[in-house]
Every structure is written in structure tokens, then in C-alpha cells.
Amino acid sequence: MRAVSVNGDAIVVTSLLWQTTATAIRAGEEAMLIDSPYFPDELELLPTVLAQAGFSVNALLATHGDFDHVLGPLAFPELSLGVAESTMLRLRAHPGEAQRTLRDADAEHYVRRPRPLALGGVQSLPVPGRLGLGGEELELHSADGHVSDGMAVFAPWLGVLACGDYLSGVEIPMIGPGGSVAEYRATLARLAPVVERAETVVPGHGTPASREVALRLLDEDGDYLDALERGEERPRLPAGRDDGRQRAIHRENLAAVGGGGRRG
Ligand SMILES: [Zn+2]
């Protein structure tokens, strides 16, 4: 796990698995953790790392319901997890999905956990909307298309945007269950003006990016979606994202959008 301070009041922690990010945002005496690292030792260490930096976390958010983003309660079991309404609907429609997928990933990586994931106190948040934090206000923007649910979280007073599984320098757009190219494009279009206002964009996987880099990723992702919709089997993938794993994701995307361009 790597912890990088992107601003005196924002720390990005990156997991060793899939470069999954967790972003801590501070305002006044309050701090909020968005998403989560994966490994048990990372989750165990997280409260100490953040406390040493003067962040006393009193709220958790998840950008979307994929299991690798909802592990915050394993680090802060006393806190409830705030999610977009769309994520709440997904969690209700597929109870136990996050726990099952986590168990499968753990089995694949031979990971043992001191306790199973419990998503006890999940709170549904209106998106688009605003959320108070220590006298400031976070903006919540809807971000679906990768999957059926999701939100991007923008801290305007810090210029930090945590956008979930979009605008990654290490992963091409992934059309997962319930996602679609049309919704993915709509999310990119919605994020563009927010990125313009941001100093730092934190993707769900990868490295925090400057506004300029994030805008370039946004263009590259649009171009990739064009190639995906044309059904290209071997499209040119963006620099830094052209490897075997990304090719495999592309094949999964082709299968997902096959024909109708939508996967239910
Ligand atoms: Zn993810």
C-alpha cells in the first residue's frame, strides 16, 4: 500500500492489488474515506496511516458497488457506508454479491481475512447531490455505464475528483454487468466539465492524474469506445494500457456489447 498526499487535505492510498485507490478528504475536523484498499493488512493499517496524517475519518463512501470499492467497513467497522441511490438499488437487488465476489477473489489470491465483510449500515445518498463535510460541500455526480450504478465525488475546495472506475491510466473502459457504452459515454460527458474544474483526478484504479492528463484519458476513452462499438477485434489501445490483461478486458467488452450494445 502506498499513501500519497495530493494536497494537505487529501491523501490517496493505493492498494497493491489492481492499484485500487482509496481517497481520504478532510475539511475542518471531519474526514471522509472514499473507496478502499483490498488486502487485510492494508485495511488494518489504514486507520493508523490516516490518523498519523491528522485525518480522523468519520464517514465512508463507495463510488460504486463492485466488491473492491466497498471494503471501507473492514477498516472502520463502526462507520456506515454512504452510496449512491443507484448503488443501494444494486445492493438490494443482489444481496450478498459483494461478499461472494470478495470470497472468490480472496480464494484466487490465497488471502485470508480476520473477519468477513459486513455492509451493515449502508446509507443511500441522492445523486446528483451535495454532501456536507466539516463546513464544506462535496458534489456527487452520477457515474454509471461501467456497471449499473455509481457516482463520482468532487471536493471543489480542494479540486480533487474521485471518479470511480473511469479515467484510469492503467485500465481501459470496462463494460461490466449492467453497464453500457451509451451510459459510459454519458458519464464521460458529465465528468468532462468537472475534470475542467479539478486539479487532481483520482481514478478507482491507477495513479492520481492532473487535469491535463485526465482530459487526455477522457479523449482516449472516447476513442476506445468508438472502436468497441465498431466491433474492432484488435483496436489500438492507449499508451500504457496496451497489455495482455487490457486485451482480455477488450474481449470481455466485445462479448458484453455484442449486437445490442447493452448488457443487462
Ligand atoms: Zn474497480
Coordinates of C-alpha atoms and ligand atoms in Angstrom, one line a residue:
M1 CA 0.0 0.0 0.0
R2 CA 1.3 3.4 -0.9
A3 CA -0.1 6.7 0.6
V4 CA 0.4 9.9 -1.3
S5 CA -0.7 13.3 -0.1
V6 CA -2.1 15.1 -3.2
N7 CA -3.0 18.2 -1.1
G8 CA -2.7 18.9 2.6
D9 CA -6.3 17.8 2.9
A10 CA -6.4 14.9 0.6
I11 CA -4.5 11.6 0.8
V12 CA -4.7 8.9 -1.8
V13 CA -3.9 5.3 -0.7
T14 CA -3.2 2.8 -3.4
S15 CA -3.6 -0.9 -2.9
L16 CA -1.1 -3.4 -4.2
L17 CA -4.0 -5.2 -5.9
W18 CA -5.1 -3.7 -9.2
Q19 CA -3.8 -0.3 -8.0
T20 CA -7.2 0.2 -6.3
T21 CA -7.3 3.7 -4.7
A22 CA -8.9 5.0 -1.6
T23 CA -9.1 8.7 -1.1
A24 CA -9.3 10.5 2.2
I25 CA -10.7 14.1 2.1
R26 CA -10.5 16.4 5.1
A27 CA -12.5 19.5 5.9
G28 CA -12.3 21.1 9.3
E29 CA -12.3 18.4 12.0
E30 CA -14.1 15.9 9.7
A31 CA -12.7 13.4 7.2
M32 CA -14.3 11.1 4.7
L33 CA -12.8 7.9 3.1
I34 CA -13.9 7.2 -0.5
D35 CA -13.5 3.5 -1.6
S36 CA -10.9 1.1 -0.1
P37 CA -7.7 -0.9 -0.5
Y38 CA -8.0 -4.6 -0.8
F39 CA -5.6 -6.6 1.3
P40 CA -6.3 -7.3 5.0
D41 CA -3.0 -5.7 6.2
E42 CA -3.7 -2.6 4.1
L43 CA -7.2 -2.3 5.7
E44 CA -5.8 -2.8 9.1
L45 CA -3.1 -0.2 8.7
L46 CA -5.3 2.4 7.1
P47 CA -6.8 4.0 10.2
T48 CA -3.3 4.4 11.7
V49 CA -1.9 5.9 8.5
L50 CA -4.7 8.4 8.2
A51 CA -4.7 9.2 11.9
Q52 CA -1.0 9.9 11.8
A53 CA -1.6 12.4 9.0
G54 CA -4.3 14.1 11.2
F55 CA -7.3 12.6 9.4
S56 CA -9.9 11.4 11.8
V57 CA -12.3 9.5 9.4
N58 CA -15.9 9.8 10.4
A59 CA -17.7 8.8 7.2
L60 CA -17.2 6.3 4.4
L61 CA -18.3 6.5 0.8
A62 CA -18.1 4.0 -2.1
T63 CA -18.1 5.2 -5.7
H64 CA -19.9 2.0 -6.8
G65 CA -21.0 -1.4 -5.6
D66 CA -18.1 -3.5 -7.0
F67 CA -16.7 -5.5 -4.2
D68 CA -13.2 -3.9 -4.4
H69 CA -14.6 -0.5 -3.6
V70 CA -16.8 -1.3 -0.6
L71 CA -14.3 -2.7 1.8
G72 CA -14.1 0.5 3.9
P73 CA -16.2 -1.1 6.7
L74 CA -13.4 -3.7 7.2
A75 CA -11.1 -0.8 8.2
F76 CA -13.7 1.3 10.0
P77 CA -16.3 -1.2 11.2
E78 CA -18.1 1.4 13.4
L79 CA -18.9 3.7 10.4
S80 CA -21.7 3.3 7.9
L81 CA -21.1 3.3 4.2
G82 CA -22.6 6.1 2.0
V83 CA -23.5 5.1 -1.5
A84 CA -25.4 6.5 -4.5
E85 CA -29.1 5.5 -4.7
S86 CA -28.2 3.5 -7.8
T87 CA -25.7 1.5 -5.7
M88 CA -28.3 1.0 -2.9
L89 CA -30.7 -0.4 -5.5
R90 CA -28.0 -2.8 -6.8
L91 CA -27.1 -3.9 -3.3
R92 CA -30.7 -4.6 -2.6
A93 CA -31.3 -6.4 -5.9
H94 CA -28.2 -8.6 -5.4
P95 CA -27.8 -9.2 -1.7
G96 CA -24.5 -10.9 -0.8
E97 CA -23.0 -10.3 -4.2
A98 CA -20.1 -8.1 -2.8
Q99 CA -19.4 -10.7 -0.1
R100 CA -19.4 -13.6 -2.6
T101 CA -17.2 -11.8 -5.1
L102 CA -14.8 -10.9 -2.4
R103 CA -14.6 -14.5 -1.2
D104 CA -13.9 -15.6 -4.8
A105 CA -11.1 -13.0 -5.2
D106 CA -9.7 -14.0 -1.8
A107 CA -9.7 -17.6 -2.7
E108 CA -7.9 -16.9 -6.0
H109 CA -5.2 -14.9 -4.2
Y110 CA -5.0 -17.2 -1.2
V111 CA -6.0 -14.3 1.0
R112 CA -7.3 -14.9 4.5
R113 CA -9.3 -12.3 6.4
P114 CA -9.7 -11.9 10.1
R115 CA -13.5 -11.3 9.6
P116 CA -15.9 -11.4 6.7
L117 CA -17.2 -8.3 5.0
A118 CA -20.4 -6.9 6.6
L119 CA -22.1 -4.0 4.9
G120 CA -24.2 -3.2 8.0
G121 CA -25.2 0.4 7.9
V122 CA -25.4 1.4 4.2
Q123 CA -26.8 4.9 3.6
S124 CA -28.4 5.9 0.3
L125 CA -27.4 9.3 -1.0
P126 CA -29.3 11.4 -3.6
V127 CA -27.2 11.7 -6.8
P128 CA -26.7 14.2 -8.3
G129 CA -26.5 16.0 -5.0
R130 CA -24.3 17.6 -2.3
L131 CA -22.9 16.2 0.9
G132 CA -21.7 18.3 3.8
L133 CA -18.2 17.7 5.3
G134 CA -16.8 19.9 8.0
G135 CA -18.4 23.1 6.7
E136 CA -17.6 22.3 3.1
E137 CA -19.7 20.5 0.5
L138 CA -18.8 17.6 -1.7
E139 CA -20.5 17.3 -5.1
L140 CA -21.9 13.9 -6.0
H141 CA -22.2 13.2 -9.8
S142 CA -23.8 10.1 -11.2
A143 CA -21.4 7.8 -12.9
D144 CA -22.9 4.7 -14.5
G145 CA -22.0 2.8 -17.6
H146 CA -19.1 0.8 -16.2
V147 CA -21.7 -1.0 -14.2
S148 CA -25.4 -0.2 -13.4
D149 CA -24.6 2.1 -10.6
G150 CA -22.1 4.7 -9.4
M151 CA -21.1 8.2 -8.5
A152 CA -18.1 10.5 -8.8
V153 CA -17.2 12.6 -5.8
F154 CA -15.8 16.1 -6.2
A155 CA -14.3 18.2 -3.4
P156 CA -14.4 21.7 -5.1
W157 CA -12.5 23.4 -2.3
L158 CA -9.6 21.0 -2.9
G159 CA -10.0 20.5 -6.6
V160 CA -10.0 16.7 -6.0
L161 CA -12.3 14.4 -8.0
A162 CA -12.6 10.7 -7.1
C163 CA -14.4 9.4 -10.1
G164 CA -14.6 5.6 -9.5
D165 CA -13.8 3.2 -12.4
Y166 CA -13.4 5.9 -15.1
L167 CA -10.4 7.9 -16.4
S168 CA -7.8 5.3 -15.4
G169 CA -4.3 5.4 -16.8
V170 CA -3.9 1.6 -16.2
E171 CA -7.3 0.2 -17.3
I172 CA -9.4 0.7 -20.5
P173 CA -13.1 1.4 -20.1
M174 CA -14.7 -1.8 -18.8
I175 CA -18.3 -2.5 -19.6
G176 CA -19.4 -4.7 -16.7
P177 CA -22.7 -6.2 -15.7
G178 CA -25.5 -3.6 -16.0
G179 CA -23.1 -1.2 -17.8
S180 CA -23.5 0.1 -21.4
V181 CA -21.4 2.0 -23.9
A182 CA -24.2 4.7 -24.1
E183 CA -24.2 5.3 -20.4
Y184 CA -20.5 5.1 -20.2
R185 CA -20.3 7.9 -22.8
A186 CA -22.9 9.9 -21.0
T187 CA -20.8 9.6 -17.8
L188 CA -17.6 10.8 -19.6
A189 CA -19.6 13.8 -21.0
R190 CA -20.9 14.6 -17.5
L191 CA -17.4 14.2 -16.0
A192 CA -15.7 16.5 -18.6
P193 CA -16.7 19.8 -17.1
V194 CA -16.0 18.5 -13.5
V195 CA -12.5 17.5 -14.7
E196 CA -12.1 21.0 -16.1
R197 CA -12.6 22.3 -12.5
A198 CA -10.4 19.8 -10.9
E199 CA -6.7 19.9 -10.0
T200 CA -6.3 16.2 -9.3
V201 CA -8.4 13.3 -10.6
V202 CA -8.2 10.0 -8.7
P203 CA -9.4 7.0 -10.7
G204 CA -10.6 3.9 -9.0
H205 CA -7.5 2.1 -10.3
G206 CA -4.2 3.7 -11.0
T207 CA -2.4 7.0 -10.2
P208 CA -3.9 10.4 -9.4
A209 CA -3.8 12.5 -12.6
S210 CA -3.5 16.2 -13.3
R211 CA -6.4 17.9 -15.1
E212 CA -4.4 17.8 -18.3
V213 CA -3.7 14.1 -18.1
A214 CA -7.3 13.3 -17.1
L215 CA -8.6 15.2 -20.1
R216 CA -6.3 13.2 -22.3
L217 CA -7.6 9.9 -20.8
L218 CA -11.1 11.1 -21.3
D219 CA -10.4 11.6 -25.1
E220 CA -8.6 8.2 -25.3
D221 CA -11.5 6.5 -23.6
G222 CA -14.0 8.1 -26.0
D223 CA -11.8 6.8 -28.9
Y224 CA -11.7 3.4 -27.4
L225 CA -15.5 3.3 -27.0
D226 CA -15.7 4.2 -30.7
A227 CA -13.5 1.2 -31.6
L228 CA -15.5 -1.0 -29.3
E229 CA -18.8 0.0 -30.9
R230 CA -17.3 -0.7 -34.3
G231 CA -16.6 -4.2 -33.0
E232 CA -12.8 -4.0 -33.7
E233 CA -11.1 -7.1 -32.6
R234 CA -7.6 -5.6 -32.2
P235 CA -8.1 -1.9 -31.7
R236 CA -5.2 0.4 -31.0
L237 CA -5.2 0.7 -27.2
P238 CA -3.9 3.9 -25.5
A239 CA -0.3 4.1 -24.4
G240 CA 0.3 2.5 -21.0
R241 CA -2.9 0.4 -21.4
D242 CA -1.9 -1.9 -24.2
D243 CA -1.1 -5.2 -22.5
G244 CA -2.4 -8.7 -22.2
R245 CA -4.8 -8.0 -19.4
Q246 CA -6.3 -5.0 -21.2
R247 CA -6.7 -7.1 -24.4
A248 CA -8.6 -9.6 -22.3
I249 CA -10.8 -6.8 -20.9
H250 CA -11.4 -5.7 -24.5
R251 CA -12.6 -9.2 -25.5
E252 CA -14.9 -9.2 -22.5
N253 CA -16.2 -5.8 -23.6
L254 CA -16.8 -7.1 -27.1
A255 CA -18.8 -10.0 -25.7
A256 CA -20.7 -7.6 -23.4
V257 CA -21.8 -5.2 -26.1
G258 CA -22.2 -7.9 -28.8
G259 CA -25.0 -6.9 -31.0
G260 CA -27.3 -4.6 -29.0
G261 CA -24.5 -2.6 -27.4
R262 CA -26.0 -3.2 -24.0
R263 CA -25.6 -5.9 -21.3
G264 CA -28.4 -6.3 -18.8
Ligands
ZN1 ZN -12.9 -1.4 -9.5

